[in-house]
Amino acid sequence: MPTGSSLPSPMALSRSSPSSSMFKKQQSTPQMSSAASYLSALSQADARARGSRSPTPTATPALSFSSSVTTSTEDTVLNEQEIDNDDGLALPMRAPTSEQVFSTIHTEYGHCSEEAYRYTSQHPQGTVLPEHVEQDPPYYILLSTYISYLLLIILGHCRDFFGKRLHPQYYKHLMPHDGYAPLNSDFDSFYTRRLKLRIDDCFSQPITGVAGRTIQLIDRYSTDFNYTQKFTGGHTRALNISSYNYLGFAQARGGCADVVEESLKRYGVTTCGSRLEGGSSDIHQVAEALVADFVGQEDALISSMGFATNSTVIPALVNRGCLVISDELNHASIRFGVRLSGASVRMFKHNDMNSLESLLREVISQGQPKTHRPWKKILLIVEGLYSMEGTLVNLPVIMQLKKKYKFNLFVDEAHSVGALGPNGRGVANYFGIDPRSIDILMGTFTKSFGAAGGYISGSKTLIDRLRVRGYSGAYAEAMTPPVLTQIIASMASIMGVKPPSTPRAIEDDTYRYPGPMPSSSLPQWVSLPPALTSGLEGRDRLRRLAFNSRYLHTGLVKLGFITYGHPASPIVPLLLFNPGKMNIFHRMMKDRKTPIIVVVVAYPATPLVTSRVRFCVSASHTKEDIDIVLKACDEIGDVLDLKNGIPRSERWPLEEVCARAVELANIDPSVEH
Amino acid sequence: MTSTYSNTPLEPVFSHVSEAVLSAERAFYKLPGSAIIERYVRSSHQNDPGRTVLEIILFLLVVRTLLQSRTRADRNAKSFIEFSEKEIDELVDEWTPEPLARPLDEVEQHELDATHVVVGPSGPKPKLASTGKTALNLASQNFTNLAGNETIKEEAIKALRKYGVGSCGPAGFYGTVDVHLDLERDIAEFLGTEAAILYSQGFSTITSVIPAFCKRGDIIVADRAVSFPIQKGMQISRSTIRWFDHNDLKSLEDVLIQIEKDRKKRRGPLTRRFIVTEGIFEKDGSMVDLPKLVELKTKYKYRLILDESYSFGTVGRTGRGLTELYNVPAKKIEMLVGSVAIGLCAGGGFCAGTEFVVEHQRINGAGFVYSASMPPLLAVSGSKAIDILKNTPSLLEGLHDNVRAARAILDKVDGINIPSHPASPMIHIQLKSPGASSGGGLHPSAALVMPTKPSNPSSILPREASTWDWDVQNEELILQEVVEEALAQGVMITKSRRARGQELVEVRPSLRLSMTAGLTKKETEKAVGVVKAALQKVLSRRRV
Ligand SMILES: Cc1ncc(COP(=O)(O)O)c(C=O)c1O
């Protein structure tokens, strides 16, 4: 329904070369190509809104906080000298009505005021989390995938064999020379040289500006089969469905950025040194208290890097004689930390609670290897939301097991904090579980909060112990003030700030999870606009993210694709299987009239046969953006034969998917599957 | 002959077996490609019947390993005990884990509470939360005083308005922002290397760099006093580690010769070999003799991983670090690691080296691949800081003047030992043991006065470790008193904080003074004077 004429023409199949991408843009005459036409559309919409109310949902009243926003519409849209809307990304599909005033820049955080496109992320009480079934593709796909790999490997070995004899100079760095062993042997680097290099144009493309709803790619091309990349000097704006910008806080404008600017003026860029050696400042303490309140724990500790939060804290929790039980798909930082700790490790099948329970029974009854002494501690480490699968941890069952088997529980909420739960407080919030019944909640600020670094939260005893015993406190640099401020501002705007109560009503000032925070927890100089302190915008972000996630996920399923993960997850993996389809998919998405950038992942990040595209949905996307992604997938899926999911008869055509988006998003997964 | 008779009762069995074999054979030949396999087996069998057996065993082994999943229980282990479900339930009921964390004891709690907290911006004279007053700051690592620099602030704000705060992705997935590439290029140009790579935390940089290159079976020769993150990096790498005496290049050479001898004897293959050490040591502020080190590593064909976290941005005419100080081209160092957080007062760390070394890390550096890239505004601040350092040699001059002034005062104080190099802007102060003539601990002179047998390279403990007579807890207490005494007089200093019990070898407690160009020479003298007085006061109180 809302798609149609403004959507891009069929994609170009050809590989993007610098020349074609430079000239491609000139031909099309899109709906709104200049600022002037945008403004006229705006006034038309205005007139329309004043006159008869159209039956489309556009006519619903604007967001309630709009009246409090003073920024003019021009400021939020016309941020660039001359708007180039060839790609249909710079301006909203539908011009806003006069009541709709947006305080964000559309390219960073999309304008969408349609109340129907909202959803609350919450586990339906009383239901069990549906078991995740990995859908298998037809056999010919599996077979061709294996054959592809086989071919690639054989071809690679042939090239190595002949290459070493014909062009020894290219292999010099892989061979012992001048008495030095090679830094990287030909065997160790085989995968990188012979498989990954072929699709290197999918990775590490530099960008500029904010990684928000859209992203500015720095155009590049390779003339030597990806050995080197050359920059064309041009930029391309693309729809960004790849960054971990779940709540859309990657913004250079707006209330949060304003506070960060203020903090840069006050605090400068750094606090110089580690937390225990003179690098602590009052704003660290504010942020830590706020994080503890946010996740609902007693205390929290902040570290300047998310990866290091795991790798420096786990060794302080467990050591020799302790056992770590780890999901087989846990993140590299967890494995790094466990290896540093010296504790024994056992893995269980991804999110498989039966496998976990039988492992628990085995390890507790057997005790330590050889000696059979009981384990000192058993720490179960799981992630809240798995970044490659989109699966949600089965927390309700784990909590039951925890009661029975008395292990300690560590949940890495890197991707789930902010992104899940009716109040955005993560998986515990999503399932309605008391966060304090979980020993340790870890998370990162790189994702939902648009900042950097990580936190670890738990009881006060535990966190104080980690302050002195974790590696970060003594050795690692403290988090910098601008990053801390971004965390404070974004968290505060999700929680909402309770206006200061009268001095007498002290007990009213205490914080109750997951309610709004008392204003006394914020430093005086932090002044957030009313839309943020009221918590309305934060709530809107949560609900937009939940809608977009569910819509994209169920939409792809209805179109016939194989996806993994839970519909509530903002990470939506679409299975490609065949390694050769990865870069084609990537390129076809990028070469569309509305370029879309995607992340493709393959072995070793995933099992060998399940190469995939990973979409990361954001609250900054509008429903129309998701339509664009679905349309692109639909077209490319036909070309690349990716629709191997539900049978043809059950599929919906694209138009129907887009038109019935709200209905799709409301499908209850525990009933559906 | 007897067998023919005994065969009769088994006849039906045999016929069954042969029938089954036949039908299996027929099914096998129906498979496409079976002819090739058959020919292969026949011909190989003809050549060497034993080989067929071997191949079958090999094939079964492969199948077994393939079927064995990573997560399967290890039930075949010798020590596995079979329990009934009921017994397991009982064992589960009986098991009581230790508490996850022990509460802090009184001393630990006191130290945590005494941690300096700055109110407002950090700098040479910050305001402290505990006293509510400003203090002269010799604790924070703000060597060239870039922390409060207005130009950097302005650049950072501009960057904020263009890039936002977080990068929202790892470098591989649209987290590489143009300003990251700019800073990498700036660092490489500044040092004179081909390329550089950024990590988002200084501490995690070397911990990732080492295992990116050093694997099981490789050899690392390391200084006995390398910093904690280096120890952790080596632990992850699982390489074979040999130790040489702290900052003693003679000992290094001995170890290198010994390793070569061993290799010749065992005729082992050529493995990757690395020397890992620091420019200015985090643990005591001593400085490595870089020209000699480079000579040795070239002679014995080792690669050098040099951690310049504390020397980059603090020594040399414009802060390029040891390579500038000793006039050694940075290209001679294979992996030069430094800290953007310490040296450039922004955040993160870097590793500079050849194009190959850098590109290798973009795929193999765990902290690079699996972590979001650093916030763009920090990268911009780093670039600006390099720009300032390059163009304002007076910053470094001021710092070095202050270092000299401080040492002039401290070197005369009795009862303490300063293992740091005279040019090191980080000055460690250790207590002298009452009886001992030498400083003990990590002081290199300790090794020099004992011309006995060398230490065992496989152990991190040096030979003279048996003579160490200091008591960590006691000295920590004394130094904490000094810290508090100095604070009462308006000077902020700190002990070297450590993860006690987790370093490979206990480190002698020390005070760590960080000089800064942000204080004038007068102010530095005043502040160091206060430290001196505090030391004397506490030490004299202790003696009586
Ligand atoms: C589960 C998990 N933990 C930790 C991290 C590391 O976080 P950061 O990128 O902030 O270093 C990630 C990031 O990808 C992650 O997915």
mmCIF file of N, CA, C and O and ligand atoms in Angstrom, chain A residues 244 305-308 310 331 333-334 383 385 387 412 414-415 442 444-447 452-454, chain B residues 170 200 370-373, ligand 1:
data_model
loop_
_atom_site.group_PDB
_atom_site.id
_atom_site.type_symbol
_atom_site.label_atom_id
_atom_site.label_comp_id
_atom_site.label_asym_id
_atom_site.label_seq_id
_atom_site.Cartn_x
_atom_site.Cartn_y
_atom_site.Cartn_z
ATOM 1 N N TYR A 244 24.606 -1.806 15.086
ATOM 2 C CA TYR A 244 23.953 -2.199 16.334
ATOM 3 C C TYR A 244 23.311 -0.983 16.976
ATOM 4 O O TYR A 244 23.591 -0.652 18.113
ATOM 5 N N MET A 305 35.582 -0.726 27.649
ATOM 6 C CA MET A 305 35.438 -1.498 26.413
ATOM 7 C C MET A 305 34.550 -2.702 26.713
ATOM 8 O O MET A 305 34.738 -3.367 27.740
ATOM 9 N N GLY A 306 33.610 -2.969 25.839
ATOM 10 C CA GLY A 306 32.692 -4.078 26.073
ATOM 11 C C GLY A 306 33.399 -5.418 26.088
ATOM 12 O O GLY A 306 33.157 -6.253 26.956
ATOM 13 N N PHE A 307 34.266 -5.605 25.130
ATOM 14 C CA PHE A 307 35.036 -6.850 25.045
ATOM 15 C C PHE A 307 35.796 -7.067 26.343
ATOM 16 O O PHE A 307 35.790 -8.147 26.919
ATOM 17 N N ALA A 308 36.440 -5.990 26.817
ATOM 18 C CA ALA A 308 37.269 -6.108 28.017
ATOM 19 C C ALA A 308 36.428 -6.313 29.261
ATOM 20 O O ALA A 308 36.927 -6.841 30.255
ATOM 21 N N ASN A 310 34.068 -8.423 29.622
ATOM 22 C CA ASN A 310 34.075 -9.866 29.808
ATOM 23 C C ASN A 310 35.474 -10.389 30.081
ATOM 24 O O ASN A 310 35.684 -11.183 30.986
ATOM 25 N N HIS A 331 30.020 -15.418 22.805
ATOM 26 C CA HIS A 331 30.877 -14.456 22.116
ATOM 27 C C HIS A 331 32.357 -14.667 22.450
ATOM 28 O O HIS A 331 32.699 -15.176 23.513
ATOM 29 N N SER A 333 34.583 -12.672 23.405
ATOM 30 C CA SER A 333 35.086 -12.019 24.610
ATOM 31 C C SER A 333 34.876 -12.901 25.826
ATOM 32 O O SER A 333 35.697 -12.913 26.746
ATOM 33 N N ILE A 334 33.793 -13.664 25.838
ATOM 34 C CA ILE A 334 33.537 -14.565 26.964
ATOM 35 C C ILE A 334 34.560 -15.686 26.957
ATOM 36 O O ILE A 334 35.148 -16.013 27.979
ATOM 37 N N GLU A 383 24.227 -15.719 26.801
ATOM 38 C CA GLU A 383 23.931 -14.381 26.292
ATOM 39 C C GLU A 383 22.418 -14.196 26.300
ATOM 40 O O GLU A 383 21.670 -15.163 26.157
ATOM 41 N N LEU A 385 20.710 -12.332 24.095
ATOM 42 C CA LEU A 385 20.277 -12.384 22.701
ATOM 43 C C LEU A 385 21.526 -12.696 21.897
ATOM 44 O O LEU A 385 22.528 -12.004 22.031
ATOM 45 N N SER A 387 24.054 -12.884 18.950
ATOM 46 C CA SER A 387 24.240 -11.884 17.906
ATOM 47 C C SER A 387 24.290 -12.477 16.506
ATOM 48 O O SER A 387 24.169 -11.755 15.533
ATOM 49 N N ASP A 412 25.159 -12.256 29.593
ATOM 50 C CA ASP A 412 25.746 -11.195 28.784
ATOM 51 C C ASP A 412 24.615 -10.568 27.975
ATOM 52 O O ASP A 412 24.071 -11.184 27.067
ATOM 53 N N ALA A 414 24.778 -7.934 26.043
ATOM 54 C CA ALA A 414 25.323 -6.976 25.084
ATOM 55 C C ALA A 414 24.272 -6.530 24.075
ATOM 56 O O ALA A 414 24.113 -5.353 23.794
ATOM 57 N N HIS A 415 23.542 -7.487 23.523
ATOM 58 C CA HIS A 415 22.568 -7.126 22.493
ATOM 59 C C HIS A 415 21.161 -6.959 23.031
ATOM 60 O O HIS A 415 20.312 -6.396 22.368
ATOM 61 N N MET A 442 25.648 -8.572 32.655
ATOM 62 C CA MET A 442 26.683 -7.812 31.973
ATOM 63 C C MET A 442 26.067 -7.245 30.706
ATOM 64 O O MET A 442 25.112 -7.821 30.166
ATOM 65 N N THR A 444 26.713 -4.150 27.212
ATOM 66 C CA THR A 444 27.577 -3.144 26.598
ATOM 67 C C THR A 444 26.748 -1.922 26.211
ATOM 68 O O THR A 444 25.539 -1.996 26.033
ATOM 69 N N PHE A 445 27.448 -0.827 26.098
ATOM 70 C CA PHE A 445 26.804 0.430 25.709
ATOM 71 C C PHE A 445 26.970 0.710 24.230
ATOM 72 O O PHE A 445 26.490 1.705 23.725
ATOM 73 N N THR A 446 27.733 -0.134 23.537
ATOM 74 C CA THR A 446 27.995 0.101 22.123
ATOM 75 C C THR A 446 26.751 -0.073 21.276
ATOM 76 O O THR A 446 26.702 0.421 20.168
ATOM 77 N N LYS A 447 25.796 -0.817 21.789
ATOM 78 C CA LYS A 447 24.689 -1.182 20.930
ATOM 79 C C LYS A 447 23.503 -0.234 21.120
ATOM 80 O O LYS A 447 23.413 0.758 20.422
ATOM 81 N N ALA A 452 29.848 3.563 24.065
ATOM 82 C CA ALA A 452 30.910 2.561 23.964
ATOM 83 C C ALA A 452 31.168 2.008 25.348
ATOM 84 O O ALA A 452 30.789 2.613 26.343
ATOM 85 N N GLY A 453 31.828 0.866 25.411
ATOM 86 C CA GLY A 453 32.173 0.275 26.702
ATOM 87 C C GLY A 453 31.120 -0.674 27.211
ATOM 88 O O GLY A 453 30.159 -0.989 26.517
ATOM 89 N N GLY A 454 31.313 -1.147 28.442
ATOM 90 C CA GLY A 454 30.389 -2.130 28.988
ATOM 91 C C GLY A 454 30.206 -1.971 30.472
ATOM 92 O O GLY A 454 30.872 -1.152 31.110
ATOM 93 N N PRO B 170 31.440 -3.181 14.975
ATOM 94 C CA PRO B 170 32.855 -3.510 14.877
ATOM 95 C C PRO B 170 33.409 -3.021 13.545
ATOM 96 O O PRO B 170 32.645 -2.755 12.607
ATOM 97 N N SER B 200 40.148 -0.357 20.698
ATOM 98 C CA SER B 200 39.326 0.611 21.420
ATOM 99 C C SER B 200 39.669 0.712 22.898
ATOM 100 O O SER B 200 39.030 1.459 23.616
ATOM 101 N N TYR B 370 36.353 -8.438 17.400
ATOM 102 C CA TYR B 370 35.129 -8.712 18.147
ATOM 103 C C TYR B 370 34.682 -7.557 19.018
ATOM 104 O O TYR B 370 33.974 -7.752 19.979
ATOM 105 N N SER B 371 35.109 -6.368 18.718
ATOM 106 C CA SER B 371 34.681 -5.258 19.547
ATOM 107 C C SER B 371 34.369 -4.063 18.663
ATOM 108 O O SER B 371 34.948 -3.903 17.590
ATOM 109 N N ALA B 372 33.450 -3.250 19.138
ATOM 110 C CA ALA B 372 33.101 -2.052 18.390
ATOM 111 C C ALA B 372 34.325 -1.143 18.297
ATOM 112 O O ALA B 372 35.156 -1.114 19.198
ATOM 113 N N SER B 373 34.419 -0.407 17.211
ATOM 114 C CA SER B 373 35.555 0.495 17.060
ATOM 115 C C SER B 373 35.394 1.669 18.018
ATOM 116 O O SER B 373 34.322 1.907 18.548
HETATM 117 C C1 LIG C 1 27.774 -10.892 23.463
HETATM 118 C C2 LIG C 1 28.786 -9.815 23.334
HETATM 119 N N1 LIG C 1 29.570 -9.481 24.372
HETATM 120 C C3 LIG C 1 30.476 -8.510 24.274
HETATM 121 C C4 LIG C 1 30.684 -7.805 23.113
HETATM 122 C C5 LIG C 1 31.766 -6.771 23.024
HETATM 123 O O1 LIG C 1 31.289 -5.489 23.106
HETATM 124 P P1 LIG C 1 32.047 -4.215 22.522
HETATM 125 O O2 LIG C 1 31.797 -4.187 21.066
HETATM 126 O O3 LIG C 1 31.432 -3.086 23.238
HETATM 127 O O4 LIG C 1 33.494 -4.362 22.846
HETATM 128 C C6 LIG C 1 29.887 -8.103 22.026
HETATM 129 C C7 LIG C 1 30.061 -7.335 20.778
HETATM 130 O O5 LIG C 1 29.940 -7.676 19.696
HETATM 131 C C8 LIG C 1 28.924 -9.124 22.119
HETATM 132 O O6 LIG C 1 28.176 -9.469 21.070
#
